[in-house]
Tab-separated table of C-alpha atoms in Angstrom:
chain	number	residue	atom	x	y	z
L	1	MET	CA	95.997	89.542	115.514
L	2	MET	CA	95.112	93.267	115.300
L	3	ASN	CA	93.616	92.729	111.837
L	4	ASP	CA	91.120	90.290	113.366
L	5	LEU	CA	89.881	92.870	115.894
L	6	ASN	CA	86.344	93.929	114.975
L	7	TYR	CA	84.765	97.304	115.670
L	8	GLN	CA	82.894	96.217	118.787
L	9	GLU	CA	86.005	94.653	120.302
L	10	PHE	CA	87.942	97.838	119.574
L	11	ILE	CA	85.273	99.963	121.284
L	12	SER	CA	85.353	97.616	124.276
L	13	LEU	CA	89.091	98.203	124.591
L	14	ILE	CA	88.624	101.992	124.430
L	15	ASP	CA	85.991	101.709	127.173
L	16	GLU	CA	88.538	100.062	129.462
L	17	LEU	CA	90.955	103.007	129.242
L	18	TYR	CA	91.478	105.189	132.317
L	19	ASP	CA	91.619	108.303	130.120
L	20	GLU	CA	88.398	110.003	129.036
L	21	ILE	CA	87.967	109.824	125.250
L	22	VAL	CA	85.626	112.170	123.373
L	23	VAL	CA	85.213	112.653	119.615
L	24	TYR	CA	83.559	115.802	118.212
L	25	ASP	CA	82.370	116.479	114.668
L	26	ASN	CA	82.927	119.804	112.894
L	27	ASN	CA	79.753	121.217	114.455
L	28	TYR	CA	81.204	120.712	117.966
L	29	LYS	CA	78.747	117.857	118.538
L	30	ILE	CA	79.763	114.786	120.527
L	31	ILE	CA	79.727	111.654	118.356
L	32	TYR	CA	81.559	109.294	120.729
L	33	ILE	CA	82.507	109.015	124.409
L	34	ASN	CA	83.949	106.136	126.401
L	35	LYS	CA	82.896	104.879	129.844
L	36	ALA	CA	85.489	107.005	131.673
L	37	CYS	CA	83.719	110.051	130.256
L	38	GLU	CA	80.345	108.761	131.435
L	39	ARG	CA	81.733	108.384	134.957
L	40	HIS	CA	83.244	111.889	134.953
L	41	TYR	CA	80.080	113.694	133.806
L	42	GLY	CA	77.613	111.394	135.558
L	43	LYS	CA	75.678	110.991	132.308
L	44	THR	CA	75.100	108.037	130.015
L	45	LYS	CA	76.468	107.773	126.508
L	46	GLN	CA	72.924	108.116	125.165
L	47	GLU	CA	72.428	111.382	127.090
L	48	MET	CA	75.663	112.934	125.841
L	49	MET	CA	75.751	111.767	122.213
L	50	GLY	CA	74.643	114.537	119.865
L	51	SER	CA	74.960	117.260	122.501
L	52	SER	CA	77.236	120.232	121.915
L	53	PHE	CA	80.623	120.954	123.427
L	54	PHE	CA	79.203	124.333	124.493
L	55	ASP	CA	76.584	122.584	126.657
L	56	TYR	CA	79.378	121.453	128.973
L	57	ALA	CA	82.012	124.163	128.466
L	58	GLU	CA	80.403	126.812	130.656
L	59	GLU	CA	79.576	124.425	133.490
L	60	TYR	CA	82.780	122.390	133.662
L	61	TRP	CA	85.693	124.288	132.113
L	62	SER	CA	87.557	127.475	132.950
L	63	THR	CA	89.452	127.126	129.655
L	64	SER	CA	89.308	124.781	126.679
L	65	VAL	CA	91.587	124.007	123.744
L	66	LEU	CA	88.899	122.598	121.441
L	67	PRO	CA	87.984	125.844	119.590
L	68	TYR	CA	91.715	126.479	119.134
L	69	VAL	CA	92.148	123.118	117.378
L	70	TYR	CA	89.242	123.843	115.018
L	71	LYS	CA	90.549	127.335	114.321
L	72	THR	CA	94.227	126.500	113.705
L	73	LYS	CA	93.893	122.895	112.467
L	74	LYS	CA	96.739	121.965	114.812
L	75	ALA	CA	96.966	119.257	117.450
L	76	VAL	CA	97.611	120.364	121.016
L	77	LYS	CA	98.646	118.906	124.358
L	78	GLN	CA	97.944	121.128	127.328
L	79	THR	CA	97.014	121.268	130.979
L	80	GLN	CA	93.557	122.695	131.613
L	81	GLU	CA	91.690	123.659	134.742
L	82	THR	CA	88.142	122.651	135.615
L	83	LYS	CA	85.672	124.945	137.385
L	84	LEU	CA	86.449	123.014	140.578
L	85	GLY	CA	90.148	123.859	140.250
L	86	ALA	CA	91.361	120.384	139.237
L	87	LYS	CA	94.231	120.202	136.756
L	88	ILE	CA	93.897	117.781	133.872
L	89	LEU	CA	96.031	116.886	130.875
L	90	THR	CA	94.243	117.222	127.533
L	91	ILE	CA	95.399	116.031	124.118
L	92	ALA	CA	93.251	117.110	121.157
L	93	ILE	CA	94.008	115.949	117.620
L	94	PRO	CA	92.233	117.108	114.428
L	95	ILE	CA	91.155	114.519	111.859
L	96	PHE	CA	90.888	115.856	108.320
L	97	ASP	CA	88.587	115.101	105.394
L	98	GLU	CA	89.653	114.786	101.754
L	99	GLU	CA	89.654	118.579	101.341
L	100	ASN	CA	91.983	119.027	104.322
L	101	GLU	CA	89.232	120.518	106.478
L	102	VAL	CA	88.786	119.450	110.101
L	103	GLU	CA	86.069	116.784	110.106
L	104	TYR	CA	86.545	115.472	113.654
L	105	VAL	CA	88.557	116.245	116.771
L	106	ALA	CA	89.560	113.336	118.997
L	107	MET	CA	90.295	114.343	122.579
L	108	SER	CA	91.727	112.422	125.510
L	109	VAL	CA	91.642	113.757	129.073
L	110	ARG	CA	93.624	112.539	132.095
L	111	ASP	CA	93.390	113.882	135.639
L	112	ASP	CA	95.731	113.575	138.639
L	113	ILE	CA	98.647	114.896	136.578
L	114	PRO	CA	102.147	114.297	137.983
L	115	ASP	CA	104.283	117.439	138.252
L	116	ASP	CA	106.564	116.338	135.427
L	117	GLU	CA	103.586	116.136	133.050
L	118	SER	CA	101.945	119.428	133.969
L	119	GLN	CA	103.933	121.619	131.590
L	120	ASP	CA	102.009	122.711	128.494
L	121	VAL	CA	103.395	121.304	125.252
L	122	PHE	CA	101.901	122.364	121.930
L	123	ILE	CA	102.615	119.569	119.497
L	124	PHE	CA	102.932	121.532	116.285
L	125	ASP	CA	103.094	125.157	117.231
L	126	LYS	CA	103.880	127.435	120.146
L	127	VAL	CA	100.934	129.733	120.766
L	128	LYS	CA	100.131	132.559	123.129
L	129	ASP	CA	98.294	131.993	126.391
L	130	THR	CA	95.271	133.622	124.759
L	131	ALA	CA	94.740	130.412	122.807
L	132	ASN	CA	92.913	129.301	125.943
L	133	ILE	CA	89.271	130.032	125.320
L	134	LYS	CA	87.365	131.408	128.311
L	135	PHE	CA	83.805	130.278	128.981
L	136	GLU	CA	82.570	132.487	131.788
L	137	ASN	CA	78.813	133.045	131.887
L	138	LYS	CA	78.857	132.682	128.077
L	139	ILE	CA	81.698	135.208	127.789
L	140	ILE	CA	83.615	133.385	125.081
L	141	THR	CA	86.966	134.928	124.332
L	142	SER	CA	90.596	134.417	123.456
L	143	SER	CA	91.184	138.177	123.200
L	144	SER	CA	93.904	139.872	125.237
L	145	LYS	CA	91.643	142.930	125.609
L	146	MET	CA	88.874	140.816	127.083
L	147	GLU	CA	91.375	139.054	129.328
L	148	LYS	CA	92.117	142.482	130.848
L	149	VAL	CA	88.390	143.147	131.266
L	150	LEU	CA	87.880	139.843	133.088
L	151	HIS	CA	90.976	140.433	135.220
L	152	LEU	CA	89.630	143.809	136.393
L	153	ALA	CA	86.189	142.287	136.996
L	154	ASP	CA	87.795	139.560	139.116
L	155	GLN	CA	89.531	142.210	141.233
L	156	ILE	CA	86.307	144.017	142.136
L	157	VAL	CA	83.781	141.170	142.524
L	158	ASN	CA	83.734	141.537	146.309
L	159	VAL	CA	84.291	145.292	146.467
L	160	ASP	CA	81.040	147.062	147.342
L	161	ALA	CA	81.944	150.345	145.638
L	162	PRO	CA	79.961	151.167	142.469
L	163	CYS	CA	81.179	150.047	139.057
L	164	LEU	CA	80.509	151.670	135.668
L	165	ILE	CA	80.605	149.460	132.562
L	166	THR	CA	81.012	151.409	129.326
L	167	GLY	CA	81.031	150.379	125.691
L	168	GLU	CA	79.074	150.384	122.465
L	169	SER	CA	75.636	148.834	122.180
L	170	GLY	CA	75.734	145.052	121.889
L	171	VAL	CA	79.224	144.440	123.321
L	172	GLY	CA	78.016	142.430	126.330
L	173	LYS	CA	77.927	144.917	129.210
L	174	THR	CA	75.131	143.014	130.950
L	175	LEU	CA	77.130	139.779	130.696
L	176	ILE	CA	80.024	141.398	132.558
L	177	GLY	CA	77.575	142.578	135.219
L	178	LYS	CA	76.308	139.001	135.603
L	179	TYR	CA	79.888	137.712	135.618
L	180	ILE	CA	80.674	139.980	138.594
L	181	HIS	CA	77.508	138.808	140.360
L	182	GLU	CA	78.187	135.102	139.812
L	183	HIS	CA	81.771	135.369	141.053
L	184	SER	CA	80.969	137.488	144.101
L	185	SER	CA	79.860	136.667	147.626
L	186	ARG	CA	76.421	138.014	146.575
L	187	LYS	CA	75.872	135.275	143.967
L	188	ASN	CA	73.153	133.542	146.012
L	189	ASN	CA	71.094	136.739	146.155
L	190	SER	CA	69.286	138.676	143.440
L	191	PHE	CA	70.724	140.251	140.306
L	192	VAL	CA	68.122	142.901	139.500
L	193	HIS	CA	68.404	144.389	136.012
L	194	ILE	CA	66.751	147.749	135.292
L	195	ASN	CA	66.776	149.207	131.787
L	196	CYS	CA	66.433	152.913	132.493
L	197	ALA	CA	65.589	153.641	128.841
L	198	ALA	CA	62.721	151.148	128.771
L	199	ILE	CA	60.799	152.678	131.695
L	200	SER	CA	58.685	155.795	131.245
L	201	LYS	CA	60.375	158.792	132.872
L	202	ASP	CA	57.208	159.442	134.862
L	203	ILE	CA	57.416	156.135	136.728
L	204	VAL	CA	61.169	155.485	137.000
L	205	GLU	CA	61.257	156.666	140.622
L	206	SER	CA	58.305	154.520	141.717
L	207	GLU	CA	59.709	151.466	139.878
L	208	LEU	CA	63.127	151.925	141.442
L	209	PHE	CA	62.133	152.871	144.992
L	210	GLY	CA	58.538	151.664	145.225
L	211	TYR	CA	55.583	153.588	146.651
L	212	THR	CA	53.118	153.530	149.524
L	213	LYS	CA	49.396	152.947	149.110
L	214	GLY	CA	47.489	155.907	147.726
L	215	SER	CA	50.663	157.737	146.678
L	216	PHE	CA	49.277	158.799	143.314
L	217	THR	CA	46.326	158.248	141.015
L	218	GLY	CA	46.350	154.747	139.557
L	219	ALA	CA	48.730	153.371	142.173
L	220	ASN	CA	48.273	149.887	143.571
L	221	ARG	CA	46.115	150.119	146.689
L	222	ALA	CA	48.560	148.042	148.694
L	223	GLY	CA	51.569	150.003	147.496
L	224	LYS	CA	54.505	148.452	145.670
L	225	LYS	CA	57.965	147.222	146.587
L	226	GLY	CA	60.705	148.895	144.557
L	227	LEU	CA	63.421	147.141	142.552
L	228	ALA	CA	66.043	148.545	144.931
L	229	SER	CA	64.392	146.527	147.711
L	230	GLU	CA	64.248	143.448	145.467
L	231	ALA	CA	68.029	143.687	145.068
L	232	ASP	CA	68.703	143.719	148.829
L	233	GLY	CA	71.727	141.517	149.501
L	234	GLY	CA	72.534	141.292	145.810
L	235	ILE	CA	73.352	143.524	142.855
L	236	LEU	CA	71.303	146.326	141.298
L	237	PHE	CA	72.248	146.676	137.615
L	238	LEU	CA	71.285	150.078	136.201
L	239	ASP	CA	71.433	149.617	132.430
L	240	GLU	CA	71.494	152.681	130.164
L	241	ILE	CA	72.075	154.903	133.182
L	242	SER	CA	72.408	157.914	130.857
L	243	GLU	CA	68.610	157.846	130.403
L	244	ILE	CA	67.796	158.353	134.097
L	245	PRO	CA	65.776	161.606	134.430
L	246	TYR	CA	67.887	164.543	135.609
L	247	LYS	CA	65.469	165.395	138.426
L	248	LEU	CA	65.870	161.864	139.833
L	249	GLN	CA	69.672	161.874	139.708
L	250	ALA	CA	70.088	163.640	143.077
L	251	LYS	CA	67.916	161.030	144.802
L	252	LEU	CA	69.835	158.227	143.080
L	253	LEU	CA	73.122	159.751	144.252
L	254	GLN	CA	71.845	159.884	147.835
L	255	PHE	CA	70.727	156.249	147.601
L	256	ILE	CA	74.146	155.113	146.312
L	257	GLN	CA	75.975	157.004	149.068
L	258	GLU	CA	73.738	156.125	152.009
L	259	LYS	CA	72.266	152.770	150.863
L	260	LYS	CA	68.823	153.963	151.901
L	261	PHE	CA	65.890	155.593	150.122
L	262	TYR	CA	62.359	156.888	150.607
L	263	PRO	CA	59.573	155.160	148.650
L	264	VAL	CA	57.268	157.579	146.820
L	265	GLY	CA	54.751	158.929	149.342
L	266	SER	CA	56.708	157.754	152.404
L	267	THR	CA	58.589	159.642	155.111
L	268	LYS	CA	60.290	156.513	156.442
L	269	PRO	CA	63.615	155.503	154.877
L	270	ILE	CA	64.345	151.922	153.836
L	271	SER	CA	67.912	150.647	154.174
L	272	VAL	CA	69.274	148.008	151.805
L	273	ASP	CA	72.584	146.260	151.242
L	274	VAL	CA	73.221	146.394	147.494
L	275	LYS	CA	76.155	146.677	145.130
L	276	ILE	CA	75.491	149.142	142.311
L	277	ILE	CA	76.637	148.415	138.760
L	278	ALA	CA	75.719	150.895	136.036
L	279	ALA	CA	76.169	150.548	132.278
L	280	THR	CA	76.037	152.970	129.375
L	281	ASN	CA	76.869	153.302	125.701
L	282	LYS	CA	76.950	157.092	125.993
L	283	ASP	CA	79.821	159.424	126.887
L	284	LEU	CA	78.753	160.455	130.408
L	285	LYS	CA	81.640	162.891	130.743
L	286	LYS	CA	80.390	164.781	127.709
L	287	MET	CA	76.856	164.684	129.132
L	288	VAL	CA	78.240	166.245	132.336
L	289	GLU	CA	79.812	169.036	130.276
L	290	MET	CA	76.493	169.577	128.483
L	291	GLY	CA	74.616	169.718	131.800
L	292	SER	CA	72.405	166.662	131.197
L	293	PHE	CA	74.111	164.399	133.751
L	294	ARG	CA	75.143	165.324	137.279
L	295	GLU	CA	78.892	165.521	137.789
L	296	ASP	CA	78.739	164.218	141.372
L	297	LEU	CA	76.671	161.202	140.272
L	298	TYR	CA	79.110	160.488	137.443
L	299	TYR	CA	82.100	160.396	139.791
L	300	ARG	CA	80.203	158.336	142.368
L	301	LEU	CA	79.311	155.703	139.779
L	302	ASN	CA	82.746	155.736	138.186
L	303	VAL	CA	84.768	154.416	141.133
L	304	PHE	CA	85.700	151.456	138.931
L	305	GLU	CA	85.246	151.708	135.175
L	306	ILE	CA	85.246	148.659	132.925
L	307	ASN	CA	85.403	149.552	129.240
L	308	MET	CA	84.156	146.800	126.955
L	309	PRO	CA	86.006	146.672	123.609
L	310	PRO	CA	83.886	146.517	120.448
L	311	LEU	CA	83.910	143.243	118.525
L	312	ARG	CA	86.024	144.748	115.717
L	313	GLU	CA	88.835	145.097	118.292
L	314	ARG	CA	88.415	141.455	119.367
L	315	LYS	CA	89.012	139.957	115.944
L	316	GLU	CA	90.294	136.671	117.350
L	317	ASP	CA	86.867	136.184	118.983
L	318	ILE	CA	84.696	136.633	115.886
L	319	LEU	CA	84.838	133.067	114.567
L	320	LEU	CA	84.675	131.639	118.088
L	321	LEU	CA	81.432	133.524	118.649
L	322	CYS	CA	80.132	132.510	115.212
L	323	ASP	CA	80.769	128.865	116.109
L	324	PHE	CA	79.109	129.285	119.492
L	325	TYR	CA	75.933	130.903	118.170
L	326	LEU	CA	75.705	128.643	115.120
L	327	ASN	CA	75.829	125.611	117.415
L	328	LYS	CA	73.328	127.200	119.779
L	329	TYR	CA	70.806	127.821	116.989
L	330	ASN	CA	71.540	124.513	115.269
L	331	GLN	CA	70.374	122.857	118.477
L	332	LYS	CA	67.422	125.194	118.947
L	333	TYR	CA	66.088	124.610	115.416
L	334	ASN	CA	67.363	121.031	115.005
L	335	LYS	CA	69.736	121.937	112.149
L	336	THR	CA	73.283	120.871	111.248
L	337	HIS	CA	74.630	123.929	109.430
L	338	ARG	CA	78.309	124.737	109.115
L	339	LEU	CA	80.114	127.795	107.745
L	340	SER	CA	82.094	127.604	104.510
L	341	GLU	CA	85.635	128.978	104.483
L	342	GLU	CA	84.485	131.877	102.260
L	343	VAL	CA	81.794	132.823	104.767
L	344	LYS	CA	84.260	132.609	107.645
L	345	TYR	CA	86.525	135.024	105.774
L	346	ILE	CA	83.669	137.485	105.180
L	347	LEU	CA	82.443	137.336	108.782
L	348	ASN	CA	85.955	137.686	110.168
L	349	ASN	CA	86.555	140.840	108.121
L	350	TYR	CA	83.192	142.502	108.705
L	351	SER	CA	83.155	145.605	110.936
L	352	TRP	CA	80.279	144.403	113.223
L	353	LYS	CA	78.883	147.814	114.134
L	354	GLY	CA	76.139	146.060	116.113
L	355	ASN	CA	78.766	143.957	117.898
L	356	ILE	CA	77.856	140.585	119.461
L	357	ARG	CA	74.120	141.278	119.304
L	358	GLU	CA	74.345	141.728	115.525
L	359	LEU	CA	76.477	138.596	115.166
L	360	ALA	CA	74.028	136.486	117.179
L	361	ASN	CA	71.078	137.789	115.138
L	362	ILE	CA	72.798	136.973	111.837
L	363	MET	CA	73.695	133.464	113.023
L	364	GLU	CA	70.085	132.824	114.031
L	365	ARG	CA	68.781	134.137	110.704
L	366	LEU	CA	71.221	131.975	108.725
L	367	THR	CA	70.280	128.904	110.754
L	368	VAL	CA	66.574	129.380	110.090
L	369	VAL	CA	66.507	130.437	106.408
L	370	THR	CA	69.418	128.468	104.906
L	371	LYS	CA	68.299	125.226	103.278
L	372	ASP	CA	71.767	123.855	102.474
L	373	ILE	CA	73.949	122.256	105.149
L	374	GLU	CA	76.940	124.451	104.332
L	375	ILE	CA	76.369	128.196	104.572
L	376	LYS	CA	77.825	129.924	101.491
L	377	PRO	CA	78.391	133.640	100.760
L	378	TRP	CA	75.113	133.980	98.855
L	379	HIS	CA	73.190	132.844	101.933
L	380	LEU	CA	74.441	135.897	103.840
L	381	PRO	CA	72.349	139.043	104.282
L	382	LYS	CA	72.615	141.315	101.261
L	383	HIS	CA	74.834	143.941	102.928
L	384	LEU	CA	77.411	141.309	103.892
L	385	TYR	CA	77.471	139.686	100.470
L	386	GLU	CA	77.821	143.070	98.763
L	387	LEU	CA	80.871	143.784	100.914
L	388	GLN	CA	82.550	140.699	99.484
L	389	VAL	CA	81.802	141.806	95.921
L	390	LYS	CA	83.173	145.296	96.640
L	391	GLU	CA	86.361	143.844	98.135
L	392	GLU	CA	86.856	141.675	95.079
L	393	LEU	CA	86.384	144.678	92.816
L	394	LYS	CA	88.975	146.620	94.844
L	395	CYS	CA	91.432	143.807	94.200
L	396	THR	CA	90.707	143.906	90.475
L	397	GLU	CA	93.382	145.818	88.617
L	398	ILE	CA	91.887	148.725	86.675
L	399	LYS	CA	93.599	149.424	83.360
L	400	ILE	CA	92.857	152.453	81.244
L	401	ASP	CA	92.801	151.103	77.700
L	402	ASP	CA	93.283	153.735	75.015
L	403	GLY	CA	91.071	151.685	72.720
L	404	LYS	CA	88.063	151.655	75.089
L	405	ASN	CA	85.829	154.438	76.342
L	406	LEU	CA	84.214	154.598	79.801
L	407	THR	CA	81.046	152.770	78.698
L	408	GLU	CA	83.051	149.893	77.243
L	409	MET	CA	85.225	149.594	80.364
L	410	LEU	CA	82.138	149.609	82.635
L	411	GLU	CA	80.592	146.869	80.502
L	412	GLU	CA	83.750	144.799	80.950
L	413	TYR	CA	83.452	144.968	84.736
L	414	GLU	CA	79.698	144.432	84.581
L	415	LYS	CA	80.357	141.243	82.612
L	416	LYS	CA	82.761	140.016	85.320
L	417	ILE	CA	80.195	140.667	88.057
L	418	VAL	CA	77.402	138.923	86.130
L	419	GLU	CA	79.669	135.987	85.312
L	420	ARG	CA	80.664	135.594	88.971
L	421	ALA	CA	77.041	135.865	90.132
L	422	TYR	CA	75.808	133.175	87.737
L	423	GLU	CA	78.711	130.899	88.664
L	424	GLU	CA	77.641	131.061	92.309
L	425	PHE	CA	73.849	131.118	92.029
L	426	ASN	CA	73.051	129.474	88.686
L	427	SER	CA	69.622	131.099	88.785
L	428	SER	CA	68.389	134.437	87.439
L	429	ARG	CA	66.071	134.752	90.445
L	430	LYS	CA	68.913	134.408	92.967
L	431	VAL	CA	71.188	136.650	90.885
L	432	SER	CA	68.516	139.348	90.799
L	433	GLU	CA	68.027	139.128	94.579
L	434	LYS	CA	71.726	139.411	95.366
L	435	LEU	CA	72.539	142.137	92.836
L	436	GLY	CA	69.413	144.130	93.681
L	437	ILE	CA	68.033	144.109	90.128
L	438	SER	CA	64.893	142.679	88.537
L	439	GLN	CA	64.844	139.073	87.354
L	440	THR	CA	64.150	140.333	83.833
L	441	LYS	CA	67.308	142.455	83.899
L	442	ALA	CA	69.351	139.552	85.296
L	443	SER	CA	68.201	137.340	82.408
L	444	ARG	CA	68.866	140.109	79.894
L	445	LEU	CA	72.425	140.609	81.192
L	446	PHE	CA	73.098	136.870	80.920
L	447	ARG	CA	71.900	136.826	77.300
L	448	LYS	CA	73.896	139.970	76.549
L	449	TYR	CA	77.236	138.588	77.685
L	450	PHE	CA	77.003	134.814	77.342
L	451	LYS	CA	74.675	133.990	74.460
């Protein structure tokens, strides 16, 4: 009887199931949902088909197992929690192609879990709790270091004392500031972001505190409301606080302590209710020692310090973030790119000095300029591809042959590099681009060693 069941009849049966059924392809795009899923999300099948998992992750899920399944190629059964606090039972199973790569993930979701079903059971492997991927205001992580950051942020969301977020450029300090705002009682009021380095030092005070009419030459005749006033009831985020002019630091300190300020040209104070969050990629303590940052302001800002780890210390997050941004830009530019295993290896072992900002920029560049569906090592920016070549050369055993001089040994390794380059690119133009030599020299090297 089952052999006589056609595709449409099978789909009709799946639609009758109580469980939500979703199938994703290897680009995290939805390729099938049943009617239970339509009811849960309040969207039609046509609206959801082709959309990305990440479109729904931030809005609906506190955690998700899907990236874990793609990353480990293992099936998983686990309880998850929605943003509304409901517990659901999720089973996600990878489906492999002929090359044993994950081609699809089939997921079933059931709510109203009985107590005896609520225990997490990983079907093939026991993993750490950090396998749960967090999607908080686009903070995507399975890192234990970031878990600590989010835990501290959760503790201070409704504490009105100042907070200082430190870390290298590009690590996501602003995202943590927004995370605190969105999880606090101030979330319905403004989050006002000020980049202290982007404002001329001559007008920082008037931008921050505003000014009265006729305060200075060129001022607006009606005066201007300051950003501190705009943030009343919400959060004032002082980015790159290290760049605030020294002469303004005393006034900023007074504002933080008293929650009131004097607009430029005014003798009447304005009181506001704001939470102050500052961020910096500089060592403020060292700046205090050098006399370029006030010690009292430093300690007033540093009631709670959140240190953001660089991406190289969140290695388990690198491929998750690559997947997220690749999907984001695939949708933006209507592409369907995916990363090859070789590229994943290179990206996962890169130092990422520019952190998440650098990663996002590279993913966008690859999405736009790559013509092939699968992104290969030679599609990467030159500095990343060269790193792979250097690593391969490090792994090559160097033997000092008594019968060969230095020139002959260098030619031997040059031959290996040229051979590898032509195997991958099959074009003297592409070889010349990647090796940083002229096309004429690339052709000459090919003739020298292989003709």
